[in-house]
CSV table of N, CA and C in Angstrom, one decimal:
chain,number,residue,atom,x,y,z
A,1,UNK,N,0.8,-1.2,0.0
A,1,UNK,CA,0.0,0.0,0.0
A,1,UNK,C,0.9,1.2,0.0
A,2,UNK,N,0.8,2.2,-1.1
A,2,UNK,CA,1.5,3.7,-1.4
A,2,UNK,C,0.3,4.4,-0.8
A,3,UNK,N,1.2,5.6,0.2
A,3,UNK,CA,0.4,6.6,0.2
A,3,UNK,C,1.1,7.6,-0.1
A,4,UNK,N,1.0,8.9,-0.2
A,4,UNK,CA,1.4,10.2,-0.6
A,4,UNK,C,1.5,10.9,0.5
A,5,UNK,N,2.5,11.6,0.6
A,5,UNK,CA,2.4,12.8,2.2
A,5,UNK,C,2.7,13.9,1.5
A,6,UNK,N,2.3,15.0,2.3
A,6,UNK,CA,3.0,16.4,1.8
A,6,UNK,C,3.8,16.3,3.3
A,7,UNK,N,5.3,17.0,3.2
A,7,UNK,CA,5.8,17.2,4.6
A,7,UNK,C,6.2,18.9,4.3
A,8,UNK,N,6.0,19.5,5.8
A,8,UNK,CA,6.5,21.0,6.1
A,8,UNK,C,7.5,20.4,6.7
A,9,UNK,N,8.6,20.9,6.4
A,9,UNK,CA,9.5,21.2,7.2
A,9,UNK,C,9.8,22.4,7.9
A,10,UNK,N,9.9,22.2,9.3
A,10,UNK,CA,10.0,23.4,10.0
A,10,UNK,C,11.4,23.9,11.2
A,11,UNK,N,12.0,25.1,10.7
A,11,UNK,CA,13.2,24.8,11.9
A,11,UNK,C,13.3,25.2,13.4
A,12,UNK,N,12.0,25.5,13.7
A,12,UNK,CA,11.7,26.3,15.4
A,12,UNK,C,11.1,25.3,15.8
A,13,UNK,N,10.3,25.4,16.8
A,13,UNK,CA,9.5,24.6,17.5
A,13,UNK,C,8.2,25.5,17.7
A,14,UNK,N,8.0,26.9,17.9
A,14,UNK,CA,7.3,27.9,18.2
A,14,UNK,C,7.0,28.2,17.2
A,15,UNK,N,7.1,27.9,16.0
A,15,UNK,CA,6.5,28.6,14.5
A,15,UNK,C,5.8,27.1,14.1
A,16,UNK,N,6.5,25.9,14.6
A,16,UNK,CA,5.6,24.9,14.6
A,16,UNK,C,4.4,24.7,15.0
A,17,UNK,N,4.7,25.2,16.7
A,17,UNK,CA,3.4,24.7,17.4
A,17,UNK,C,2.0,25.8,16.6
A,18,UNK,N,2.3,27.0,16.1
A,18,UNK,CA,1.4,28.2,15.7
A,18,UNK,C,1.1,27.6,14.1
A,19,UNK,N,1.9,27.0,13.6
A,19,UNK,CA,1.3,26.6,12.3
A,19,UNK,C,0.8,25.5,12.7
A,20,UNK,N,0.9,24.6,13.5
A,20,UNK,CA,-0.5,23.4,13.8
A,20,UNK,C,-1.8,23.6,13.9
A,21,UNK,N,-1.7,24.7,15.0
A,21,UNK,CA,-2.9,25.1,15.3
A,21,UNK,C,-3.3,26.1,14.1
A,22,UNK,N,-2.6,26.3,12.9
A,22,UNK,CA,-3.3,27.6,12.2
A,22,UNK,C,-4.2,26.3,10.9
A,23,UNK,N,-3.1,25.3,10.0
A,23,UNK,CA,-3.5,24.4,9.7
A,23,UNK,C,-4.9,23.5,10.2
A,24,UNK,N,-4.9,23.6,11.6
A,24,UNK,CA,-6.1,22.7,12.0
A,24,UNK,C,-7.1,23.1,11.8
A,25,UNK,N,-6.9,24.6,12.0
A,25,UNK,CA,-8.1,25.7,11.7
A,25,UNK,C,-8.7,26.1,10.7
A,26,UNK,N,-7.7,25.4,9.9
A,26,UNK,CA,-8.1,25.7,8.0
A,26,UNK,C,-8.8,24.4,7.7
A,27,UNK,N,-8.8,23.1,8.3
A,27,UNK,CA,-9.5,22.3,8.5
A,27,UNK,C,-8.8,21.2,7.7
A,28,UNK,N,-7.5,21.4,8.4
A,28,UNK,CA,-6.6,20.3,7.2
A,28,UNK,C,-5.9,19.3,8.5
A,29,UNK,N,-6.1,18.1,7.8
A,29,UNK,CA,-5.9,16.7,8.9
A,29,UNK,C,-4.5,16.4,9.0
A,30,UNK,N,-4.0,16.3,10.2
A,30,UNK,CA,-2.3,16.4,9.8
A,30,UNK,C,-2.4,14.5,10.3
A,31,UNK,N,-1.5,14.2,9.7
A,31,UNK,CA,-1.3,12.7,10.0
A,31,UNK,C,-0.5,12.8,11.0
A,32,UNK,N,0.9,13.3,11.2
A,32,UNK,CA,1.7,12.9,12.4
A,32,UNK,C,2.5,14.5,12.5
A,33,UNK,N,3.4,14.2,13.2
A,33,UNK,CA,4.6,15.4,13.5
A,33,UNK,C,5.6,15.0,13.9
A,34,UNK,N,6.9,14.9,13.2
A,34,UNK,CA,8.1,14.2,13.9
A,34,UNK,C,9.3,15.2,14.0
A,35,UNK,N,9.8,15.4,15.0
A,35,UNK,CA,10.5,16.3,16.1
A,35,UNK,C,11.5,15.3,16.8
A,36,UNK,N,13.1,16.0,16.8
A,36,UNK,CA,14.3,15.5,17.2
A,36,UNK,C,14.5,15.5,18.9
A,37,UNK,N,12.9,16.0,19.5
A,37,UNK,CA,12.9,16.2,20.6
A,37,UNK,C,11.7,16.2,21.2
A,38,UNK,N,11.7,15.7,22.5
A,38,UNK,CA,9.8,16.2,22.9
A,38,UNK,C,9.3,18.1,23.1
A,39,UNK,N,8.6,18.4,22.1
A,39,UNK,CA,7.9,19.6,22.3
A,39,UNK,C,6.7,19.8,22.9
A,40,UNK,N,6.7,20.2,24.4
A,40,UNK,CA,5.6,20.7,25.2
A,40,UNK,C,4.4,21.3,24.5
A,41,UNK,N,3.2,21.1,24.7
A,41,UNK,CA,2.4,21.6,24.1
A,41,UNK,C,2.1,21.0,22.7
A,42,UNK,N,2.7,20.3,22.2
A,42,UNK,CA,2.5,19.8,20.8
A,42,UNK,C,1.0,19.0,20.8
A,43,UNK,N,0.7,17.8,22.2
A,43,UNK,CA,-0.1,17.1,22.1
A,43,UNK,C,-1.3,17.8,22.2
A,44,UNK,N,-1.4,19.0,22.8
A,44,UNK,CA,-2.7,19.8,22.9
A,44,UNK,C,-2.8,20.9,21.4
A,45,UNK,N,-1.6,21.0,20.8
A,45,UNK,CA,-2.1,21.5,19.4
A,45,UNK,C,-2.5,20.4,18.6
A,46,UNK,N,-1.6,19.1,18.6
A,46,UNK,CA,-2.1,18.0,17.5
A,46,UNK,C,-4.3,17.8,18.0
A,47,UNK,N,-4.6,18.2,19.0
A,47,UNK,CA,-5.8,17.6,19.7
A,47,UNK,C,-5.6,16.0,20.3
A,48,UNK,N,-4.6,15.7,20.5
A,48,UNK,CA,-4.6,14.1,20.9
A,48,UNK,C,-5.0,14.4,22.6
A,49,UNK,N,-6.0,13.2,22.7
A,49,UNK,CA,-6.0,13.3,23.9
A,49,UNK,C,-5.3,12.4,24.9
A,50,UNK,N,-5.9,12.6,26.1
A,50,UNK,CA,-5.0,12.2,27.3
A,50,UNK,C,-4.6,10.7,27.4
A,51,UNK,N,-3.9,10.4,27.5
A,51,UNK,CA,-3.6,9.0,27.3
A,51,UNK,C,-4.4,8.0,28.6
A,52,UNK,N,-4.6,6.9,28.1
A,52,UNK,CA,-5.4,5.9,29.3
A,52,UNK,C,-4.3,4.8,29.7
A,53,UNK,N,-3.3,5.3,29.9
A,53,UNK,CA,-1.9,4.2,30.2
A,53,UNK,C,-2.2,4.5,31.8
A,54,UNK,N,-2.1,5.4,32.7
A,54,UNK,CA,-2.2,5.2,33.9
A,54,UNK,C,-3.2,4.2,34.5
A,55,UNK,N,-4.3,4.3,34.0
A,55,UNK,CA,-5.2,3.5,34.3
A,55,UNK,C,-4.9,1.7,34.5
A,56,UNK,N,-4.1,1.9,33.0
A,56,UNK,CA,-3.1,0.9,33.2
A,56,UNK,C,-2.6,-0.1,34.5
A,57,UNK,N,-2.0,1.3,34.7
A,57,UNK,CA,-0.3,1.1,35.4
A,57,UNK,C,-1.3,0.7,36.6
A,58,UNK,N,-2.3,1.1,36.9
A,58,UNK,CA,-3.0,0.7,38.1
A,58,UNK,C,-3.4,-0.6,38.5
A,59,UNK,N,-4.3,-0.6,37.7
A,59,UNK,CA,-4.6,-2.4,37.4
A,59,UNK,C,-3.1,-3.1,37.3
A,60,UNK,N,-2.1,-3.1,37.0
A,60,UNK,CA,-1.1,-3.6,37.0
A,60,UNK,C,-0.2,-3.8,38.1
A,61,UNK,N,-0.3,-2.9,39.1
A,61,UNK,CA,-0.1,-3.0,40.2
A,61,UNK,C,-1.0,-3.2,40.8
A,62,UNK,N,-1.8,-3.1,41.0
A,62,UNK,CA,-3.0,-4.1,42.0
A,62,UNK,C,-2.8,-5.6,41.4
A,63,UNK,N,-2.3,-6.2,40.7
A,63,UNK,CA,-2.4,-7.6,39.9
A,63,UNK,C,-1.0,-7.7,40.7
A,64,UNK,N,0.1,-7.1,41.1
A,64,UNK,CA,1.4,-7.1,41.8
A,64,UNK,C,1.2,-7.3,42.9
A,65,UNK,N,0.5,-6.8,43.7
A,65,UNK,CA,0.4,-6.2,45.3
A,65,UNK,C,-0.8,-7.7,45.2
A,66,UNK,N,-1.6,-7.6,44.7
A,66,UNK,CA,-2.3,-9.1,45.5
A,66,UNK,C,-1.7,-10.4,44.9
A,67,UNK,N,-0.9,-10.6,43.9
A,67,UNK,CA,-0.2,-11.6,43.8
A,67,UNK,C,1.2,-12.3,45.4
A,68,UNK,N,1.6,-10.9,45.2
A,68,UNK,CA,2.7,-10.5,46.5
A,68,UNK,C,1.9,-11.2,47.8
A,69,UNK,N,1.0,-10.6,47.9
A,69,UNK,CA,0.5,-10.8,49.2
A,69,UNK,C,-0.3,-12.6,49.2
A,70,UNK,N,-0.8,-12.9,48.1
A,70,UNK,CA,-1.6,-14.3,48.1
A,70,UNK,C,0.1,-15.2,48.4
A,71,UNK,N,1.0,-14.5,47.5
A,71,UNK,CA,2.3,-15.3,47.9
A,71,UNK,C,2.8,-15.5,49.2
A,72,UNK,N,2.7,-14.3,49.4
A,72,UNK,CA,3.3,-14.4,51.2
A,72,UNK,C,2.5,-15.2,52.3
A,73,UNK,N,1.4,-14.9,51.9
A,73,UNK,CA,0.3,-15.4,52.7
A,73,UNK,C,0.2,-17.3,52.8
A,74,UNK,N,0.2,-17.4,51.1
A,74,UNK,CA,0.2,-19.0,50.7
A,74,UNK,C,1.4,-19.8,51.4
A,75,UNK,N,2.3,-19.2,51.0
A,75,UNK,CA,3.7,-19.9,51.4
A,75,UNK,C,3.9,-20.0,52.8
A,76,UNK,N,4.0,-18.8,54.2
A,76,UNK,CA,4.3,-18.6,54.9
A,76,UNK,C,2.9,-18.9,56.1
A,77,UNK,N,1.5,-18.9,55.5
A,77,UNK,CA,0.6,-19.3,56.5
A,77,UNK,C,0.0,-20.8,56.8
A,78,UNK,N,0.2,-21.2,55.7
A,78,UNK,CA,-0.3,-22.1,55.1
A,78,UNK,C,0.6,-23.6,54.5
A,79,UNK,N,1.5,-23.4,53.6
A,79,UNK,CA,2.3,-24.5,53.2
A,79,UNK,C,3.2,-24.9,54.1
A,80,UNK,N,4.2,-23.7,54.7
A,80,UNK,CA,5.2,-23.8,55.4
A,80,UNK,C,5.0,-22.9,56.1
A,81,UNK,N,4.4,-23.1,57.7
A,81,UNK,CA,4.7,-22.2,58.1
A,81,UNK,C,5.7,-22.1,59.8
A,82,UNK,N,5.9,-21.3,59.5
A,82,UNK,CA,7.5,-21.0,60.9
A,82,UNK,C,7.0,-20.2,62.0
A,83,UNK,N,7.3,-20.3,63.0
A,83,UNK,CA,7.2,-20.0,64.2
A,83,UNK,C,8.8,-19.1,64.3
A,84,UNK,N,8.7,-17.7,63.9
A,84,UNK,CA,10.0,-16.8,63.9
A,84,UNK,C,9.8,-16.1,65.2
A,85,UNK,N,10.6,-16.1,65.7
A,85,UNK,CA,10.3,-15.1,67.5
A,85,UNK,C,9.2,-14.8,67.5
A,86,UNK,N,8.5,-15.7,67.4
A,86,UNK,CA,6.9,-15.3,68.1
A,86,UNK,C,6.0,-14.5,67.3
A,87,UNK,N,6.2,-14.5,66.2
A,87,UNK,CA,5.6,-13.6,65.7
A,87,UNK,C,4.4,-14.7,64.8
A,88,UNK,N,3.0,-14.2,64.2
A,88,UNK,CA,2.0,-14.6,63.6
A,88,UNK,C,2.6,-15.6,62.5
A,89,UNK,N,1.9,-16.1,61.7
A,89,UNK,CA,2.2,-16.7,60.7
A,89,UNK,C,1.8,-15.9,59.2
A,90,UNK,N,1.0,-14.8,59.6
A,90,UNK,CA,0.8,-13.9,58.5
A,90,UNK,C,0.9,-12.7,59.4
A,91,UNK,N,2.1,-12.1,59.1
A,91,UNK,CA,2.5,-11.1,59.4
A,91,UNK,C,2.0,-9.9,58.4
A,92,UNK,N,1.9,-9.2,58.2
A,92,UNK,CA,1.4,-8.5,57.2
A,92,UNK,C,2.8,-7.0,56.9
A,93,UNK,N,3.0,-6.8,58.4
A,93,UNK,CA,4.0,-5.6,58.2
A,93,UNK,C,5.5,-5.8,57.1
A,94,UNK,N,5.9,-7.3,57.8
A,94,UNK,CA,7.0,-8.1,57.3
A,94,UNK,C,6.5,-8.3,56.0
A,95,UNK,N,5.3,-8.3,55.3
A,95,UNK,CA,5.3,-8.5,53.9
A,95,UNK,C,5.7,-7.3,52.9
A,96,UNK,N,5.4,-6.1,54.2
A,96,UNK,CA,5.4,-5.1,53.3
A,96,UNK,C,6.8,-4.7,51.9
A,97,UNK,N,8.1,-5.3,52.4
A,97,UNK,CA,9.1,-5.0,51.2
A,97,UNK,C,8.5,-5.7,49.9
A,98,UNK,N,8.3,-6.7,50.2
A,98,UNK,CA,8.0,-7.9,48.8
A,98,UNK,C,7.1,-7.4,48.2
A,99,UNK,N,6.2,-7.1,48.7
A,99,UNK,CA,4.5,-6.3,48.2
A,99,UNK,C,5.0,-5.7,47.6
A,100,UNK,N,5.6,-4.3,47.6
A,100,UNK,CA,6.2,-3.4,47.2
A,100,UNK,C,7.7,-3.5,46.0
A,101,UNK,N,8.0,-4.5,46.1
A,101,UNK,CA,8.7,-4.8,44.6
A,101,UNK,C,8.2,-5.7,43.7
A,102,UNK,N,7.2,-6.0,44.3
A,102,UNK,CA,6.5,-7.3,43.0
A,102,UNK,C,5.2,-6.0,42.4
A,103,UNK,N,5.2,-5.5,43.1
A,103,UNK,CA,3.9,-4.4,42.5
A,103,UNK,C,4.8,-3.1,42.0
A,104,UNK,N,6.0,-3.0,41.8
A,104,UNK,CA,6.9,-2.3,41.0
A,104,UNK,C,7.0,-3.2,39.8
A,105,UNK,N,7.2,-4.3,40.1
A,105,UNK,CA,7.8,-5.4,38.7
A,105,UNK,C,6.7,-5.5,37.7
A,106,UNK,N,5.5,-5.8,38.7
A,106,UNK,CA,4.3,-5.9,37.7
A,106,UNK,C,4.0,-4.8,36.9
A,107,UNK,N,4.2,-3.7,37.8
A,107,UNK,CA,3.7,-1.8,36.8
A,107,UNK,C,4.3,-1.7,35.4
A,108,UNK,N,5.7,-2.1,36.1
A,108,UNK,CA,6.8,-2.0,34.9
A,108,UNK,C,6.8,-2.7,33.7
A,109,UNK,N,6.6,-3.5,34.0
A,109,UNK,CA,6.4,-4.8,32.5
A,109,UNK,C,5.6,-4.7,32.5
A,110,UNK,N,4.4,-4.3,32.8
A,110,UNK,CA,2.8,-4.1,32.4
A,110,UNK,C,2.8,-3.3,31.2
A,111,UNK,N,3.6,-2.1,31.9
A,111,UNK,CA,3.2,-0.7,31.0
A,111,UNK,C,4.5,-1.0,30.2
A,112,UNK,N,5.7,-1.5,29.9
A,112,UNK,CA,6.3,-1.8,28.4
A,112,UNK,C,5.8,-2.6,27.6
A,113,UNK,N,5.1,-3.3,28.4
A,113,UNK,CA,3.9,-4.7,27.0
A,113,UNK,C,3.2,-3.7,26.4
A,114,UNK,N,2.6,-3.1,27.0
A,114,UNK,CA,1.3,-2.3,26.9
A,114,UNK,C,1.6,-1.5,25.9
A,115,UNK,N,2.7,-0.5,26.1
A,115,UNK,CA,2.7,0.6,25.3
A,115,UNK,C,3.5,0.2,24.3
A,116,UNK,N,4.0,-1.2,23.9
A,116,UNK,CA,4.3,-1.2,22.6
A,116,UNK,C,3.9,-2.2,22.3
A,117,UNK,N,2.7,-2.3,22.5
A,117,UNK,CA,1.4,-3.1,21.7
A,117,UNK,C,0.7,-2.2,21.0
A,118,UNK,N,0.4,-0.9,22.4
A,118,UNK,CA,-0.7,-0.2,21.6
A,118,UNK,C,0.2,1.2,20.3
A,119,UNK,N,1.4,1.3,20.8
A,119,UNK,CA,1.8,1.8,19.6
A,119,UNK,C,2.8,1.2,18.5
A,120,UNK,N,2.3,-0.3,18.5
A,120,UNK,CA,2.7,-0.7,17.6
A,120,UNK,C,4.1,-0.9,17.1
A,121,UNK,N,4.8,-1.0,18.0
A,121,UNK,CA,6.3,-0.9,18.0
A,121,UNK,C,7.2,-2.4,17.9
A,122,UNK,N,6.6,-3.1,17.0
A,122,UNK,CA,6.6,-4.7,17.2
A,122,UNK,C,8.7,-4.7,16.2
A,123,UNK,N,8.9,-5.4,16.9
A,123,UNK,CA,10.2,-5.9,16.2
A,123,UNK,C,10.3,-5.8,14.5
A,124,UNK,N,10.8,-5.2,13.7
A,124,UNK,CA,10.8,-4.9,12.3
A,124,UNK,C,11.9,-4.6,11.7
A,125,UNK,N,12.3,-5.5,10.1
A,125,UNK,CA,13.5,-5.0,9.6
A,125,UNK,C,13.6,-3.6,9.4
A,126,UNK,N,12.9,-3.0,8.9
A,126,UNK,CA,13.3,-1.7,8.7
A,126,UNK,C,12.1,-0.3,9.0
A,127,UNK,N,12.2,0.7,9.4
A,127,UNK,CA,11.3,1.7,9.7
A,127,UNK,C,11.4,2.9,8.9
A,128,UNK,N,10.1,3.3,8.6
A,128,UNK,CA,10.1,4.3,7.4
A,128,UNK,C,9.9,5.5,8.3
A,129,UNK,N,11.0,6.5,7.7
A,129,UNK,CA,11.1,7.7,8.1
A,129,UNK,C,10.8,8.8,7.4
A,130,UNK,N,10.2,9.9,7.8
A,130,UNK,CA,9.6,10.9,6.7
A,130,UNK,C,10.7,12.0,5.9
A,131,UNK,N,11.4,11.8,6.7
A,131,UNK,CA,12.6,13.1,7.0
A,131,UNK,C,13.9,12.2,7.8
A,132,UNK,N,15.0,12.5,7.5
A,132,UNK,CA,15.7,11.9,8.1
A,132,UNK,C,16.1,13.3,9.5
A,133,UNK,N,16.3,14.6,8.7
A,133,UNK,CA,16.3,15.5,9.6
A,133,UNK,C,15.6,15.3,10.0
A,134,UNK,N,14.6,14.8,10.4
A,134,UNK,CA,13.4,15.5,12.1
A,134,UNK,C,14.0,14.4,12.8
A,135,UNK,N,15.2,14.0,12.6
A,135,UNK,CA,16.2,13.1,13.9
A,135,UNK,C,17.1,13.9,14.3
A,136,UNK,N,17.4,14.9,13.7
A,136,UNK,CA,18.9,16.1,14.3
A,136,UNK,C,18.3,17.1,14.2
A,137,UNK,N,17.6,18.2,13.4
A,137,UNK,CA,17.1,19.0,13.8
A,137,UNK,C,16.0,19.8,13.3
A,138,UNK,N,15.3,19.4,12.1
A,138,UNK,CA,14.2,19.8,11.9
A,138,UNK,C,12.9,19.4,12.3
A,139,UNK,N,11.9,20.1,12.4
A,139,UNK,CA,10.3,19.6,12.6
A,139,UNK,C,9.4,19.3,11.0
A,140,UNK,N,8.8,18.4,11.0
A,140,UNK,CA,8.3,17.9,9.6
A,140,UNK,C,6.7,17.8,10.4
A,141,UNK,N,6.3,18.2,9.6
A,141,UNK,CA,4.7,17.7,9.7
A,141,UNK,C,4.3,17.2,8.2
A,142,UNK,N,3.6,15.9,8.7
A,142,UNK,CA,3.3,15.2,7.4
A,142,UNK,C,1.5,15.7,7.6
A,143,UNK,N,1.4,15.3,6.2
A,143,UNK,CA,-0.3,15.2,6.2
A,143,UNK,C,-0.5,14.9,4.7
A,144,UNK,N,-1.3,13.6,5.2
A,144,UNK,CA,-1.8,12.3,3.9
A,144,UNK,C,-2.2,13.5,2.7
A,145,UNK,N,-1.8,13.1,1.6
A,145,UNK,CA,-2.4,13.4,0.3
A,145,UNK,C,-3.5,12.6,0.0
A,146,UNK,N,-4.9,13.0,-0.4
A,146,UNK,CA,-5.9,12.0,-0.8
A,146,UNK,C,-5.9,12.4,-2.3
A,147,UNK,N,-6.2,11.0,-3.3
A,147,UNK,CA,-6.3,11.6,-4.7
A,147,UNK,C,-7.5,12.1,-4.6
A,148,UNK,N,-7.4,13.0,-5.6
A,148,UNK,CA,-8.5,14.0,-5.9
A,148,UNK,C,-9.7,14.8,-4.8
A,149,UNK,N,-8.7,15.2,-3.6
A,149,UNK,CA,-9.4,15.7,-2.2
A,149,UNK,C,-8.5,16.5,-1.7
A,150,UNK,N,-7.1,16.4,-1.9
A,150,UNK,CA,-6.0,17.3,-1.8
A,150,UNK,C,-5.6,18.1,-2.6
A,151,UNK,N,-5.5,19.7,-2.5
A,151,UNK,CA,-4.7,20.0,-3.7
A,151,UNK,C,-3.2,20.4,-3.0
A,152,UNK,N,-2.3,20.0,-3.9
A,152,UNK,CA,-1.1,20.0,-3.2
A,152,UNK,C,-0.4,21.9,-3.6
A,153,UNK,N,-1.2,22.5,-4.2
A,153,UNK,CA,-0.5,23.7,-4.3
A,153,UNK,C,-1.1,24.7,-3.1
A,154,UNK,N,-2.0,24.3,-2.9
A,154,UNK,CA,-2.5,25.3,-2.0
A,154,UNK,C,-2.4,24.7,-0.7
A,155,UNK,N,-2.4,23.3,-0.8
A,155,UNK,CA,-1.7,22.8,1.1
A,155,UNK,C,0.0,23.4,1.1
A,156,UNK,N,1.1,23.3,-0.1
A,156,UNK,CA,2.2,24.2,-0.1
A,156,UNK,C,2.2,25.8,0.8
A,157,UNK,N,1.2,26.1,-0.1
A,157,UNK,CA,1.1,27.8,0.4
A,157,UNK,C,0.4,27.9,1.4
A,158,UNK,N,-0.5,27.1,2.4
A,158,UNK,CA,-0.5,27.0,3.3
A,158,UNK,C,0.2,26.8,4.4
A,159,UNK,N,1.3,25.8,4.1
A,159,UNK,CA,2.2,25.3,5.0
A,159,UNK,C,3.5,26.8,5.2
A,160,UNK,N,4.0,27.0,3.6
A,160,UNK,CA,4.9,28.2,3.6
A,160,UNK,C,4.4,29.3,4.3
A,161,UNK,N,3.1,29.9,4.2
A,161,UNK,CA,2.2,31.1,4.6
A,161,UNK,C,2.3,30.9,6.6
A,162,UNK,N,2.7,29.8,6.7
A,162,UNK,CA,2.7,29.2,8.5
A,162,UNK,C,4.4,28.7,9.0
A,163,UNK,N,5.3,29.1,7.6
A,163,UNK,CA,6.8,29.2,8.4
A,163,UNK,C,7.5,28.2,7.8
A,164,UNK,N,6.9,27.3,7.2
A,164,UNK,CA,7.4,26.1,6.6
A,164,UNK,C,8.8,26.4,5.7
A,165,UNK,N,9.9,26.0,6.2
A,165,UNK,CA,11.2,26.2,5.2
A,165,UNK,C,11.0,25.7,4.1
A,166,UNK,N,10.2,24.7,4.1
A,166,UNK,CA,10.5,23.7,2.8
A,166,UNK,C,9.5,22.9,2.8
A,167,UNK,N,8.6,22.5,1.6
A,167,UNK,CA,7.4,21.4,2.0
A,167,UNK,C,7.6,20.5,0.2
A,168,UNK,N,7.9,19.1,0.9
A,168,UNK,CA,8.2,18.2,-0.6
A,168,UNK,C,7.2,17.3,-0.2
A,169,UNK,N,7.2,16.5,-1.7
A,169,UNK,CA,6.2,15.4,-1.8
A,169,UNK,C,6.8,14.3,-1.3
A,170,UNK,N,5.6,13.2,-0.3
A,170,UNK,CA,7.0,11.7,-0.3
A,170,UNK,C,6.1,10.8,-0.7
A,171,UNK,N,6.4,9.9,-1.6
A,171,UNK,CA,5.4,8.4,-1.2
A,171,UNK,C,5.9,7.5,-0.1
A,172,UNK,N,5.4,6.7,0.9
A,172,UNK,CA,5.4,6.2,1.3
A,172,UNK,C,5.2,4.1,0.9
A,173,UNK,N,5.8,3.5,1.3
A,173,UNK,CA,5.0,1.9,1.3
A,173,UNK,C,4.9,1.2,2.5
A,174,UNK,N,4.0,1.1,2.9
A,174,UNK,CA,3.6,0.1,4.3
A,174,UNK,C,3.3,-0.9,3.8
A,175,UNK,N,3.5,-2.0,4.9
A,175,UNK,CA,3.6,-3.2,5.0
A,175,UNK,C,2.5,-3.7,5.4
């Protein structure tokens, strides 16, 4: 599958974030934005919203912290259990370290499965780039060419009219 992109290239970050928002307002769909660095504010000009990964990380540790504890509990009350200075057979305070790093382990590998499932980051020979500069120092905003829905002279002069150094054609091929 070919698709077409128009890319702006852009060399600020501040003439970027103001041509996002001027583009979006002309009612033009930008497909992505790739930046040699994280730019504050970008996610609230792209309109993306809030991410639902914490939500995540929550459930993921609660799946940590009661595994931890069914552990401590199973092994130490129940299977085997020891008579340490007098203390209970389910101690609860003494569980507290273990609880606490198995509900670290679980967050953590929760939320790297997670977030390169959901963005798709699966092991691959090769990765298509729009711009090799938007890895050292320019900003590129791409935005899909549709045949006969795009015109590409006046998405140009829109992009240049918004700061754009440079705006070329690319085809892309996905897999």
């Amino acid at each position: 599958m070919t698709k077409r992109f128009a890319l702006g290239i852009f060399d600020d970050e501040d003439v970027l974030l103001h041509a996002i928002e001027n583009i979006r307002a002309a009612g033009v769909k930008i497909h992505d934005v790739f930046s040699p660095f994280p730019v504050h504010g970008i996610d609230d000009a792209l309109g993306i919203e809030r991410s639902r990964l914490p939500i995540a990380a929550f459930f993921y540790g609660l799946c940590g912290l009661s595994f931890a504890l069914w552990l401590q509990i199973y092994m130490l009350g129940f299977d085997w259990p020891m008579i340490i200075g007098g203390k209970p057979h389910i101690a609860l305070p003494a569980f507290i370290p273990v609880s606490f790093e198995l509900t670290v382990l679980f967050t953590c590998h929760g939320m790297a499965i997670t977030f390169f499932i959901i963005t798709k980051m699966y092991p691959k020979p090769k990765v298509n780039v729009m711009d090799v500069r938007s890895t050292d120092d320019k900003f590129v905003v791409a935005i899909e060419l549709q045949d006969g829905k795009t015109d590409f002279g006046q998405l140009t002069q829109l992009l240049r009219s918004n700061g754009a150094s440079e705006v070329n054609e690319k085809e892309m091929t996905q897999k």
